[in-house]
CSV table of C-alpha atoms in Angstrom, one decimal:
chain,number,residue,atom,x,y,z
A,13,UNK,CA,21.2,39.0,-4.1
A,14,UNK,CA,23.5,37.9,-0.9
A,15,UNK,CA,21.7,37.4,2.4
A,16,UNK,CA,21.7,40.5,4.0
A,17,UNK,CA,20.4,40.8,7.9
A,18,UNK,CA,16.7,42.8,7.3
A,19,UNK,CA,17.8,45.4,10.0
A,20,UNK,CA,21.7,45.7,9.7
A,21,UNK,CA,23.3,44.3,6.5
A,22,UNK,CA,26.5,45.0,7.9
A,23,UNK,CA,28.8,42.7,8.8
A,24,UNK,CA,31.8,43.4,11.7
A,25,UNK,CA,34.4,42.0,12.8
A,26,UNK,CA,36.6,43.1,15.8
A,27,UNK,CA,40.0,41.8,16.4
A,28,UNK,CA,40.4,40.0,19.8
A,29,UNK,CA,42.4,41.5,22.8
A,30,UNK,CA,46.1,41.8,22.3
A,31,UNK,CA,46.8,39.3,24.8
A,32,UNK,CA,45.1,37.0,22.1
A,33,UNK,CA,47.9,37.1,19.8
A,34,UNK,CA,46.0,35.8,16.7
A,35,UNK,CA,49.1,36.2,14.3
A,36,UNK,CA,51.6,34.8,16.6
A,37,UNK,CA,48.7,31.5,16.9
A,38,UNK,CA,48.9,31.2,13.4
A,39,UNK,CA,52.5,31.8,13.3
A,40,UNK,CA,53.3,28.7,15.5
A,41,UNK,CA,50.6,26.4,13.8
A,42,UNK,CA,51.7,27.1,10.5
A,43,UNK,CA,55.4,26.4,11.5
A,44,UNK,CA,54.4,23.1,13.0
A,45,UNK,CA,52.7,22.2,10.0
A,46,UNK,CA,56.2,22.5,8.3
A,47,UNK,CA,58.1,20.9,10.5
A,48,UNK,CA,55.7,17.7,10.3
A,49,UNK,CA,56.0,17.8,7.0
A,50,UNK,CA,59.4,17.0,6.8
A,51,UNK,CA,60.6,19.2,3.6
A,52,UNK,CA,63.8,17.5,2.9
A,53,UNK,CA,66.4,20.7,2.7
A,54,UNK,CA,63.3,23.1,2.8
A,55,UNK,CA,61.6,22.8,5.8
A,56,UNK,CA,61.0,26.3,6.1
A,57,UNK,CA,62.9,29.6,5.0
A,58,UNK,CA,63.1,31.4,8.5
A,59,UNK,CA,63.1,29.1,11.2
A,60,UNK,CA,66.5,29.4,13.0
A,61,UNK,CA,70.0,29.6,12.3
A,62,UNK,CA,70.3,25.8,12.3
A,63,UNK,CA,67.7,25.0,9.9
A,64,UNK,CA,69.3,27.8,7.4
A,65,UNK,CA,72.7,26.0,8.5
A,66,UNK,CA,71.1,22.8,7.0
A,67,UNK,CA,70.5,24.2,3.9
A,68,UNK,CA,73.9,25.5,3.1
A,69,UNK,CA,74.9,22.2,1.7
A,70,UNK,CA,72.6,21.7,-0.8
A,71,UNK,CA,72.7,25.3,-1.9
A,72,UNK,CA,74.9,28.2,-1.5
A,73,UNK,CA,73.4,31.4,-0.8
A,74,UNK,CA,74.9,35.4,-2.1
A,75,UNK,CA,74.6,38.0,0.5
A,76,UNK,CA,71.3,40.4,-0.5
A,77,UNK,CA,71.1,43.9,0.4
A,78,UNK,CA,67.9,44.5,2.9
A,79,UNK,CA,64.6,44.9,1.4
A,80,UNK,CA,63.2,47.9,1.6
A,81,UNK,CA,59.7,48.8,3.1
A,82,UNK,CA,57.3,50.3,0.2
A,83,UNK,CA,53.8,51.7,-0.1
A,84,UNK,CA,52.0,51.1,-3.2
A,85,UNK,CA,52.7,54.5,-4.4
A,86,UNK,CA,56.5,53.7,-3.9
A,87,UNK,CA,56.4,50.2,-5.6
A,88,UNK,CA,54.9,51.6,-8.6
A,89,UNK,CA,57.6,54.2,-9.0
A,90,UNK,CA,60.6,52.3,-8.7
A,91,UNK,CA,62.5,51.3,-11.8
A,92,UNK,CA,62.5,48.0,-12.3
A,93,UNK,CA,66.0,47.1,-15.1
A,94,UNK,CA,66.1,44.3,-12.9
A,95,UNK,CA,63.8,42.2,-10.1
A,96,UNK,CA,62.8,44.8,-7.4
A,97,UNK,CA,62.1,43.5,-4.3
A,98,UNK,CA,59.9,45.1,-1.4
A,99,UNK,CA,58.0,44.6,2.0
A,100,UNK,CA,54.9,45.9,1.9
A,101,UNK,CA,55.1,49.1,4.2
A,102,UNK,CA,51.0,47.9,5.2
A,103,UNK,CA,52.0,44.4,6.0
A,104,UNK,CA,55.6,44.2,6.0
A,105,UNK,CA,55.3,39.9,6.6
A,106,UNK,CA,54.3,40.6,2.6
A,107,UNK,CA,57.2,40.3,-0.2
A,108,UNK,CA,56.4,41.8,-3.4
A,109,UNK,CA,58.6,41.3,-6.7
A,110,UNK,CA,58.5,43.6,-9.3
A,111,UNK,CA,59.5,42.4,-12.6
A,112,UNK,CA,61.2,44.0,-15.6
A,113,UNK,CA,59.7,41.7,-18.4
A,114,UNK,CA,56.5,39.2,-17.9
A,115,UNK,CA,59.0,36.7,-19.5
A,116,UNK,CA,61.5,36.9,-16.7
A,117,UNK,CA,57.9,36.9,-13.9
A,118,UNK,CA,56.8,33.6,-15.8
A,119,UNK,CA,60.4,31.7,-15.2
A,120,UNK,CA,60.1,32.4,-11.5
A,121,UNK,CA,56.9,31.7,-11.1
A,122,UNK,CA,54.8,29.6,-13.6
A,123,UNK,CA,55.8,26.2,-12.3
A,124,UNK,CA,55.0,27.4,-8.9
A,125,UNK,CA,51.6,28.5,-10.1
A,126,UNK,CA,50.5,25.4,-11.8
A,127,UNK,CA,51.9,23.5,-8.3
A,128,UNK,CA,49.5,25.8,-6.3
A,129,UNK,CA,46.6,26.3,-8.0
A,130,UNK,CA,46.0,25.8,-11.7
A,131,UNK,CA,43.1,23.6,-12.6
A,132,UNK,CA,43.8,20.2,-13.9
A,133,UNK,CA,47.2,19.7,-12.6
A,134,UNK,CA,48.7,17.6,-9.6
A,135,UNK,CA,48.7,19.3,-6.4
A,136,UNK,CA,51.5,17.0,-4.9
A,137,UNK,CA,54.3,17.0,-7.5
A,138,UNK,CA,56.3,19.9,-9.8
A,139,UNK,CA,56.1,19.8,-13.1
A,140,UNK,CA,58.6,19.2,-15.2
A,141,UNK,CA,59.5,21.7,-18.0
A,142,UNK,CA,58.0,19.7,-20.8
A,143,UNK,CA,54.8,18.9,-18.8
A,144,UNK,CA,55.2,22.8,-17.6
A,145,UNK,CA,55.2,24.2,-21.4
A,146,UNK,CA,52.2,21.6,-22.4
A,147,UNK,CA,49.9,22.9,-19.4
A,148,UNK,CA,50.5,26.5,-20.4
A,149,UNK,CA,49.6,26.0,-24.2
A,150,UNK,CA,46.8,23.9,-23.5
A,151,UNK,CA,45.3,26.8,-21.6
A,152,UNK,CA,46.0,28.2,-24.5
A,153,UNK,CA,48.6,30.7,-22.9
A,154,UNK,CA,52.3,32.2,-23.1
A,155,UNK,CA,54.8,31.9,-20.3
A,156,UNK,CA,54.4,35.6,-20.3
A,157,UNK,CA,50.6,35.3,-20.2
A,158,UNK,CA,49.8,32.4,-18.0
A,159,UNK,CA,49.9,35.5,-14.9
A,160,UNK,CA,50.0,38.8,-14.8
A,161,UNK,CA,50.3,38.7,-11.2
A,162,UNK,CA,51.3,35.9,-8.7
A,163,UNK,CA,50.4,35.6,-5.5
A,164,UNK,CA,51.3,32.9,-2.6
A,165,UNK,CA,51.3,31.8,1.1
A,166,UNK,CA,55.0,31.0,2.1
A,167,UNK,CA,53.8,27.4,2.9
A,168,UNK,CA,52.7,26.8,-0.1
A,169,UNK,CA,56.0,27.6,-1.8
A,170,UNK,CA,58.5,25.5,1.2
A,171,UNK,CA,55.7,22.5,-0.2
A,172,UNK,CA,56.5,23.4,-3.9
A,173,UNK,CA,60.6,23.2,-3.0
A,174,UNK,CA,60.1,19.9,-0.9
A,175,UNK,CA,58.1,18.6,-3.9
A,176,UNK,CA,61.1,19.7,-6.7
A,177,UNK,CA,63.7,18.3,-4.3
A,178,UNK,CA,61.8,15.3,-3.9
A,179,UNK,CA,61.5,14.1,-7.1
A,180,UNK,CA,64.5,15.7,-8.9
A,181,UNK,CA,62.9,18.4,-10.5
A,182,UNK,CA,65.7,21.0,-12.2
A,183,UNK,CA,65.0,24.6,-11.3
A,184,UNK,CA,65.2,27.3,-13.6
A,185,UNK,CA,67.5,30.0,-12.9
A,186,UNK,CA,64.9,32.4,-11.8
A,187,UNK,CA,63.6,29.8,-9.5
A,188,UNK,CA,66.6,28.6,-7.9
A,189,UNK,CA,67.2,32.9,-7.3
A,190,UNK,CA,63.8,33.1,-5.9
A,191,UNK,CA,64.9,30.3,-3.5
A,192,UNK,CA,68.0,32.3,-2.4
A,193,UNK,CA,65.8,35.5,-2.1
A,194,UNK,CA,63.7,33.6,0.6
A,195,UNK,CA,65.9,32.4,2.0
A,196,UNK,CA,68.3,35.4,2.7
A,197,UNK,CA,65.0,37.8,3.5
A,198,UNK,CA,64.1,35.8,6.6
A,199,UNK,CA,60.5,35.3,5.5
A,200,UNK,CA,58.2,33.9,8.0
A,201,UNK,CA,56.2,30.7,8.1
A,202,UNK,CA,53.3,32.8,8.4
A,203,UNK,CA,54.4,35.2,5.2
A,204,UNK,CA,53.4,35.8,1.5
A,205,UNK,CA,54.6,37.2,-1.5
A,206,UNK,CA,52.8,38.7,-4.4
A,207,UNK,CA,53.9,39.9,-7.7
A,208,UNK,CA,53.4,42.4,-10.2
A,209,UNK,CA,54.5,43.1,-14.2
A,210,UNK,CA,55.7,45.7,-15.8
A,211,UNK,CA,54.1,47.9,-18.3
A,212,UNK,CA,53.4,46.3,-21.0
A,213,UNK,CA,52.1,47.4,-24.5
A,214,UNK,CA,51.3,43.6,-26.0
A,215,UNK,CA,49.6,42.9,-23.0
A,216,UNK,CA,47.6,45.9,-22.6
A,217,UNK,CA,49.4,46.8,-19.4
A,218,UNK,CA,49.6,50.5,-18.7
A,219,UNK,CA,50.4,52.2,-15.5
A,220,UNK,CA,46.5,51.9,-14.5
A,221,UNK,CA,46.4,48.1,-14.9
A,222,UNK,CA,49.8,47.8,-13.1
A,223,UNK,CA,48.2,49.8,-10.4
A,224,UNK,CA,45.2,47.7,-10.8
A,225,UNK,CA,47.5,44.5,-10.2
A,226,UNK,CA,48.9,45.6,-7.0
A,227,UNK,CA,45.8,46.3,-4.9
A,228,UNK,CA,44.8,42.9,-6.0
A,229,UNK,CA,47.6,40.9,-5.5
A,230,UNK,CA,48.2,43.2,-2.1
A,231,UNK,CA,44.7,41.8,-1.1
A,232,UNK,CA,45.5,38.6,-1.5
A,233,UNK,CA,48.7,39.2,1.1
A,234,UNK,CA,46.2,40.3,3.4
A,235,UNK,CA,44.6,37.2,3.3
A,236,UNK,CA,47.3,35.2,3.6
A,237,UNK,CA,49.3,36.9,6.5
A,238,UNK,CA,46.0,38.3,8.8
A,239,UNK,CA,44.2,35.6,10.2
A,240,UNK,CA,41.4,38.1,10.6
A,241,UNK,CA,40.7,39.0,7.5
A,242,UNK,CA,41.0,35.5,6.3
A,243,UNK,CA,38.0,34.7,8.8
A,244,UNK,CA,36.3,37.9,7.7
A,245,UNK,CA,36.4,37.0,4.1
A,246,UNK,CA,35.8,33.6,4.6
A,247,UNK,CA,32.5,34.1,6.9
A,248,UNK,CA,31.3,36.3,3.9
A,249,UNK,CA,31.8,33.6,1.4
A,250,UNK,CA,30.1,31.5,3.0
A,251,UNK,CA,26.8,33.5,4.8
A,252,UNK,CA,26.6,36.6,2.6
A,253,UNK,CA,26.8,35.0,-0.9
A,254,UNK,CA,23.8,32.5,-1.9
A,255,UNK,CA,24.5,29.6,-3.7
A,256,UNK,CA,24.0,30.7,-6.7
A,257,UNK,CA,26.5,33.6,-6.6
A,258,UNK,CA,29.6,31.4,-4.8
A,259,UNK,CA,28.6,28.9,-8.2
A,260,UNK,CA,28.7,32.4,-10.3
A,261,UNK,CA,32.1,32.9,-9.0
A,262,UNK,CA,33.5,29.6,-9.4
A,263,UNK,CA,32.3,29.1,-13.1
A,264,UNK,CA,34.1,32.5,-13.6
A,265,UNK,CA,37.4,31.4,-12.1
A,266,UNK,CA,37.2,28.2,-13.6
A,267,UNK,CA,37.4,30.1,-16.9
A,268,UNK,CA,40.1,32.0,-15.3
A,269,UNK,CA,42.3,28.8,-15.2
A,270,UNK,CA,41.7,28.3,-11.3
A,271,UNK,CA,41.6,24.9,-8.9
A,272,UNK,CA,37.5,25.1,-8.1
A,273,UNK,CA,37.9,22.2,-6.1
A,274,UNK,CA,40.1,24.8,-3.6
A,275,UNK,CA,37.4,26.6,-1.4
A,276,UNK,CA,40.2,28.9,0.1
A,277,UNK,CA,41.2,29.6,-3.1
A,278,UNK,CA,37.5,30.4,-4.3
A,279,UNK,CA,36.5,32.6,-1.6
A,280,UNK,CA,39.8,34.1,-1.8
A,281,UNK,CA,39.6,35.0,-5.4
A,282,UNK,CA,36.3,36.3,-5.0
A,283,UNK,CA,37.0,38.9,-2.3
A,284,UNK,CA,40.0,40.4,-4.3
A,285,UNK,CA,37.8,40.8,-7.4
A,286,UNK,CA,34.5,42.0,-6.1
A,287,UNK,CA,36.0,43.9,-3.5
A,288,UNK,CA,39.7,45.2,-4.8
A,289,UNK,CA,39.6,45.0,-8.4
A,290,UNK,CA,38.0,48.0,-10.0
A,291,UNK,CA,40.0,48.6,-13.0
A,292,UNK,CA,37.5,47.5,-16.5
A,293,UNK,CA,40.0,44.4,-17.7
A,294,UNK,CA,40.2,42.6,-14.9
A,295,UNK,CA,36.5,42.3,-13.3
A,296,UNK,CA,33.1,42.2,-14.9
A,297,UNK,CA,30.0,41.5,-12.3
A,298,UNK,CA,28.0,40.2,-14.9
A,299,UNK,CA,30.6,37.3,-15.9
A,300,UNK,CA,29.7,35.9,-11.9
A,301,UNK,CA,25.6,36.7,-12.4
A,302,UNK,CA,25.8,39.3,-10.8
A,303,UNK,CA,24.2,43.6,-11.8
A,304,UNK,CA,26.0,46.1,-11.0
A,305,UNK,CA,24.0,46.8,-7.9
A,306,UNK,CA,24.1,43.5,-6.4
A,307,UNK,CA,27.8,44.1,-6.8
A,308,UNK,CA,27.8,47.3,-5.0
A,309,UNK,CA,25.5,46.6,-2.6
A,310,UNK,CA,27.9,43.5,-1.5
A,311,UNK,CA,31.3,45.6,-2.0
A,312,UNK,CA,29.5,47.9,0.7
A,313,UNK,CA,28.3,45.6,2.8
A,314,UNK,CA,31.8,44.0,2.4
A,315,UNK,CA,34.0,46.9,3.7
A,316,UNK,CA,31.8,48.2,6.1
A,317,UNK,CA,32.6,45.2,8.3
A,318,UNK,CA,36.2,44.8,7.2
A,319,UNK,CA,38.6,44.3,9.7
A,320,UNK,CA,40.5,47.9,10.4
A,321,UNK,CA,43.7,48.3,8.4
A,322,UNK,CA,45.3,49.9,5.8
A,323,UNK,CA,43.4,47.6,3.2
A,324,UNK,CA,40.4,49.1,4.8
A,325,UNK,CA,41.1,52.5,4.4
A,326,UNK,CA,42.5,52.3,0.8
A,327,UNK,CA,39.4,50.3,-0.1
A,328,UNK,CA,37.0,53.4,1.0
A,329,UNK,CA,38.9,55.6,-0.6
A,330,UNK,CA,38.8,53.8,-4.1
A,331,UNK,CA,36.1,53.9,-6.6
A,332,UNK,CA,33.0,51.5,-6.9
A,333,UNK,CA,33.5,48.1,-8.6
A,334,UNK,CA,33.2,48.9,-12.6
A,335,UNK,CA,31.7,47.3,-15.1
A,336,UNK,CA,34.9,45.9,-17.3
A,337,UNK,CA,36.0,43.0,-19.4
A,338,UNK,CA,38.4,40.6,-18.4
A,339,UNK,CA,41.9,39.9,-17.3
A,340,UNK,CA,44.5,37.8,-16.0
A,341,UNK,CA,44.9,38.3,-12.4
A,342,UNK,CA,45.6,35.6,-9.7
C-alpha cells in the first residue's frame, strides 16, 4: 500500500500568497528556457510582436476567428465536421482540438508524439515520414490508433518545430495548420494543448469514452499549466507511492508505448489514470499491482489534498476508480 502518515493520510497543499505569483515564475522561466534555446524561426509562439514578425518569412499565417472558451460539457457537444478548437473555460492557458476523424488527429499529431514521448525513439530529432510509419507499426499500431488522445506542454512542441526546421523535416499539412493555429492563438510559453477523438465505432469510442478522454487529457493540462499541481502530483509520486507501486506503474505505461526513462512523464501518467480515469477501457488497478482498495484508498488520499480548482471539484463529484480493461490514452 502507499505510505500513508499513521494519524493523517492526507496530504495538503496550499497555494502561496498572491504576491507569490507562482504561474507568472514559471511563466518567465519557461520563456527563458526558449529563448536560450535558440529555435531557429520558432522560438516561441507568443512572445512579442517581433518574434511573430520573425516568423512571417518563413511561413505565412491566415487570419483565425477567436477561440472560444468551453467547459467540458460544451466541448463534448460541439459538432466537430471539421477541427474544433477551444480554451478550456477551467484553465483557459489550455487549447483543446477536437477532431472529426482519428485519421485527421494522427496527421497532426503522431510525429509530435513520437518526438515527445514514445519509447524507443530519439528525443532530439523528428522523424521522418518513413521512420514515422515504421515506429507506429512496430508498436504494432494505426496512425488512427497510435493516440486516442494527445496531450503536450507548449515547450515541448516550439522544441519539436526547432527540431523539423533544423533538420529539414517536411510537415504534413495538418502539422504545418497546427503551426499556424499556435501561432495565431497567442499561446503562452507556459501553455498546453490536449486533444480528443471523435466517436468512433472501430475503435470502441462512444460518447462515454470520449467523455472519459477529456477528463484525462484535461488532467494532464493541469499539470502542465499549474505549477502547483505539478508539485502536488509530483510530491505524491514520489512519498505516497512505494517502490513497488511507482515500478507497477511504469511496467504498465511501458506496455502503453511510453518513455519510462521520463520521470515527469511517469508520475504524470500515473496521476491522470489512478486519479481521473474512471471509465473500464482505459484503467485497470490490477495491471499496476494494485486492488481495488489500495486504489481507492490512494485516489482518496489523492484528492483530499489536491490543490483547490475546478479539477478538484469535478474529481469529487465523479465516481471511484473502476475496475476496467485497457485503452489508449496519453
Amino acid at each position: 500500500m502507499a505510505r500513508t502518515d499513521d494519524d493523517d493520510p492526507t496530504i495538503r497543499m496550499v497555494r502561496p500568497a498572491a504576491g507569490l505569483k507562482p504561474r507568472r515564475l514559471a511563466a518567465l522561466l519557461a520563456l527563458a528556457a526558449l529563448l536560450a534555446a535558440g529555435a531557429a524561426g520558432w522560438t516561441a509562439l507568443r512572445l512579442s510582436e517581433s518574434g511573430r514578425s520573425a516568423m512571417a518569412p518563413a511561413m505565412k499565417v491566415a487570419a483565425e476567428p477567436a477561440i472560444p472558451l468551453a467547459d467540458e460539457a460544451a466541448i463534448l457537444a460541439a459538432p466537430a465536421p471539421d477541427l474544433q478548437v477551444f480554451r478550456f473555460a477551467g484553465a483557459p492557458s489550455v487549447l483543446v482540438l477536437s477532431f472529426p476523424s482519428l485519421r485527421q488527429q494522427g496527421e497532426m499529431l503522431n510525429r509530435l508524439a513520437a518526438f515527445v514521448e514514445k519509447a524507443g525513439l530519439p528525443r532530439d530529432r523528428a522523424l521522418s515520414d518513413a521512420e514515422l510509419d515504421a515506429a507506429i507499426r512496430q508498436a504494432g499500431e494505426t496512425p488512427e490508433s497510435y493516440y486516442y488522445g494527445h496531450d503536450y506542454g507548449i515547450a515541448d512542441i516550439v522544441r519539436f518545430f526547432a527540431a523539423a526546421d533544423r533538420d529539414g523535416i517536411m510537415l504534413n499539412g495538418e502539422e504545418a495548420r497546427l503551426r499556424a493555429l499556435l501561432m495565431n492563438a497567442g499561446t503562452p510559453a507556459a501553455g498546453a494543448l490536449i486533444s480528443i477523438p471523435p466517436e468512433d465505432t472501430s475503435q470502441e469510442i462512444d460518447a462515454s469514452a470520449r467523455a472519459a478522454i477529456l477528463r484525462h487529457e484535461l488532467s494532464h493540462g493541469v499539470f502542465f499549466t499549474d505549477p502547483i499541481y505539478a508539485a502536488y502530483a509530483r510530491m505524491f509520486w514520489r512519498t505516497k507511492l512505494n517502490d513497488t507501486q511507482r515500478a507497477g506503474f511504469r511496467t504498465f505505461l511501458a506496455s502503453e508505448g511510453y518513455d519510462t526513462a521520463n520521470e515527469d512523464l511517469m508520475l504524470n501518467e500515473a496521476q491522470a489514470y489512478l486519479i481521473h480515469t474512471s471509465y473500464p477501457r482505459y484503467f485497470v488497478p490490477d495491471r499496476v499491482g494494485l486492488t481495488a482498495a489500495q486504489a481507492a484508498l490512494l485516489r482518496e488520499t489523492f484528492v483530499r489534498g489536491m490543490p483547490d480548482g475546478w479539477l478538484k471539484a469535478a474529481t469529487r463529484i465523479a465516481g471511484p476508480v473502476h475496475s476496467p480493461v485497457s485503452g489508449r490514452n496519453d
